[in-house]
Amino acid sequence: MSKKPADKKIIITNKIRTLRFFANEMTQLELAEKAGASRQTIMALEAYKYTPSLELAFRIADVFGVPIGEVFEYIKKEENKNA
Amino acid sequence: MSYNSKKTVVSMATGILLAVIYIIYALGDRAPAPDDVKAWAVAMLIFIGIGVTAMIVIMVLFHIAFAIGIAVKENDCDDKEVERIVKSSMVEDERDKLIERKSTHIEHTFVGMGLIAALIALACAMSIVAAVHIMLGATIGGMLIGGCQNIYYHERGV
């Protein structure tokens, strides 16, 4: 039987740190200002402690001039309910 | 610790201080008679007024201290850079709003439980003053629990 979408845990990762490095070592503060977020949010994103809204995700991708898929990616993890 | 966490800690500390002062007053000799509802209501209103004023003054002092703290920490930066860091720290974005919403939710739940506890107290023939104090206690407790959750989400992630 196929699993419902709710049975799959989605982990969203990002490459913000790498993209900042290639964007002439852009600081978290600069990225925060350009994306309209706080520096704490950028720190939380880089530590995978926060999943941004679609709007913020697009704004971050726009700062780096890349498609959203190059900044964020999601990994589907099957949850073992019997465990 | 982030700006938001520090702000919450200062707010909670102020709340605790005011609650302690109120408890000292309520248990002291100057407290109104246990059945004098009007006098208790006046005393509570005065304390709420003092609390709001104290919170505004302390928050102003906190923001001044926060800006000075950043200026001292970033002593190699110029004034504009320090101002930029301070402004950036104070930005309220979607994550802050989400955390605020979550902590407010638990705060409201706690206050609601306090209301029910107060009604139960009245149903058990306790005095109106006792019921009002249960609600006041629940409001302060809710504020503290909401504050703790706020700090937790800011520091550990949401």
mmCIF file of C-alpha atoms in Angstrom, chain A residues 27 29-30 32-33 36-41 44 49-56 59, chain B residues 2-4 81 84-85 88-96 98 154-158:
data_model
loop_
_atom_site.group_PDB
_atom_site.id
_atom_site.type_symbol
_atom_site.label_atom_id
_atom_site.label_comp_id
_atom_site.label_asym_id
_atom_site.label_seq_id
_atom_site.Cartn_x
_atom_site.Cartn_y
_atom_site.Cartn_z
ATOM 1 C CA THR A 27 28.290 38.271 5.665
ATOM 2 C CA LEU A 29 24.270 40.590 8.150
ATOM 3 C CA GLU A 30 24.466 41.580 4.466
ATOM 4 C CA ALA A 32 19.828 39.376 6.175
ATOM 5 C CA GLU A 33 19.513 42.993 5.051
ATOM 6 C CA GLY A 36 14.628 41.358 4.565
ATOM 7 C CA ALA A 37 15.232 38.996 7.484
ATOM 8 C CA SER A 38 17.123 39.231 10.755
ATOM 9 C CA ARG A 39 20.675 37.926 11.185
ATOM 10 C CA GLN A 40 19.350 35.451 13.774
ATOM 11 C CA THR A 41 17.082 33.954 11.115
ATOM 12 C CA ALA A 44 19.087 29.567 12.280
ATOM 13 C CA LYS A 49 17.081 25.085 12.932
ATOM 14 C CA TYR A 50 14.447 26.871 10.908
ATOM 15 C CA THR A 51 12.598 26.230 7.667
ATOM 16 C CA PRO A 52 11.754 29.507 5.924
ATOM 17 C CA SER A 53 8.493 30.451 4.282
ATOM 18 C CA LEU A 54 8.329 30.145 0.524
ATOM 19 C CA GLU A 55 8.498 33.933 0.255
ATOM 20 C CA LEU A 56 11.725 34.213 2.256
ATOM 21 C CA ARG A 59 14.016 36.265 -1.577
ATOM 22 C CA SER B 2 20.092 36.824 20.690
ATOM 23 C CA TYR B 3 18.466 40.246 21.031
ATOM 24 C CA ASN B 4 14.998 38.710 21.292
ATOM 25 C CA GLU B 81 28.371 49.965 11.279
ATOM 26 C CA ARG B 84 23.574 48.888 11.229
ATOM 27 C CA ILE B 85 24.180 45.904 13.538
ATOM 28 C CA SER B 88 19.550 44.462 12.050
ATOM 29 C CA SER B 89 19.289 42.788 15.468
ATOM 30 C CA MET B 90 15.995 44.540 16.121
ATOM 31 C CA VAL B 91 14.377 43.520 12.838
ATOM 32 C CA GLU B 92 11.252 41.447 13.443
ATOM 33 C CA ASP B 93 10.849 38.934 10.661
ATOM 34 C CA GLU B 94 8.663 35.889 9.970
ATOM 35 C CA ARG B 95 10.599 33.646 12.376
ATOM 36 C CA ASP B 96 10.123 36.098 15.250
ATOM 37 C CA LEU B 98 6.078 32.560 14.377
ATOM 38 C CA HIS B 154 14.917 31.484 19.730
ATOM 39 C CA GLU B 155 17.911 29.574 21.060
ATOM 40 C CA ARG B 156 17.115 25.988 20.052
ATOM 41 C CA GLY B 157 15.176 26.558 16.851
ATOM 42 C CA VAL B 158 11.536 26.414 15.888
#
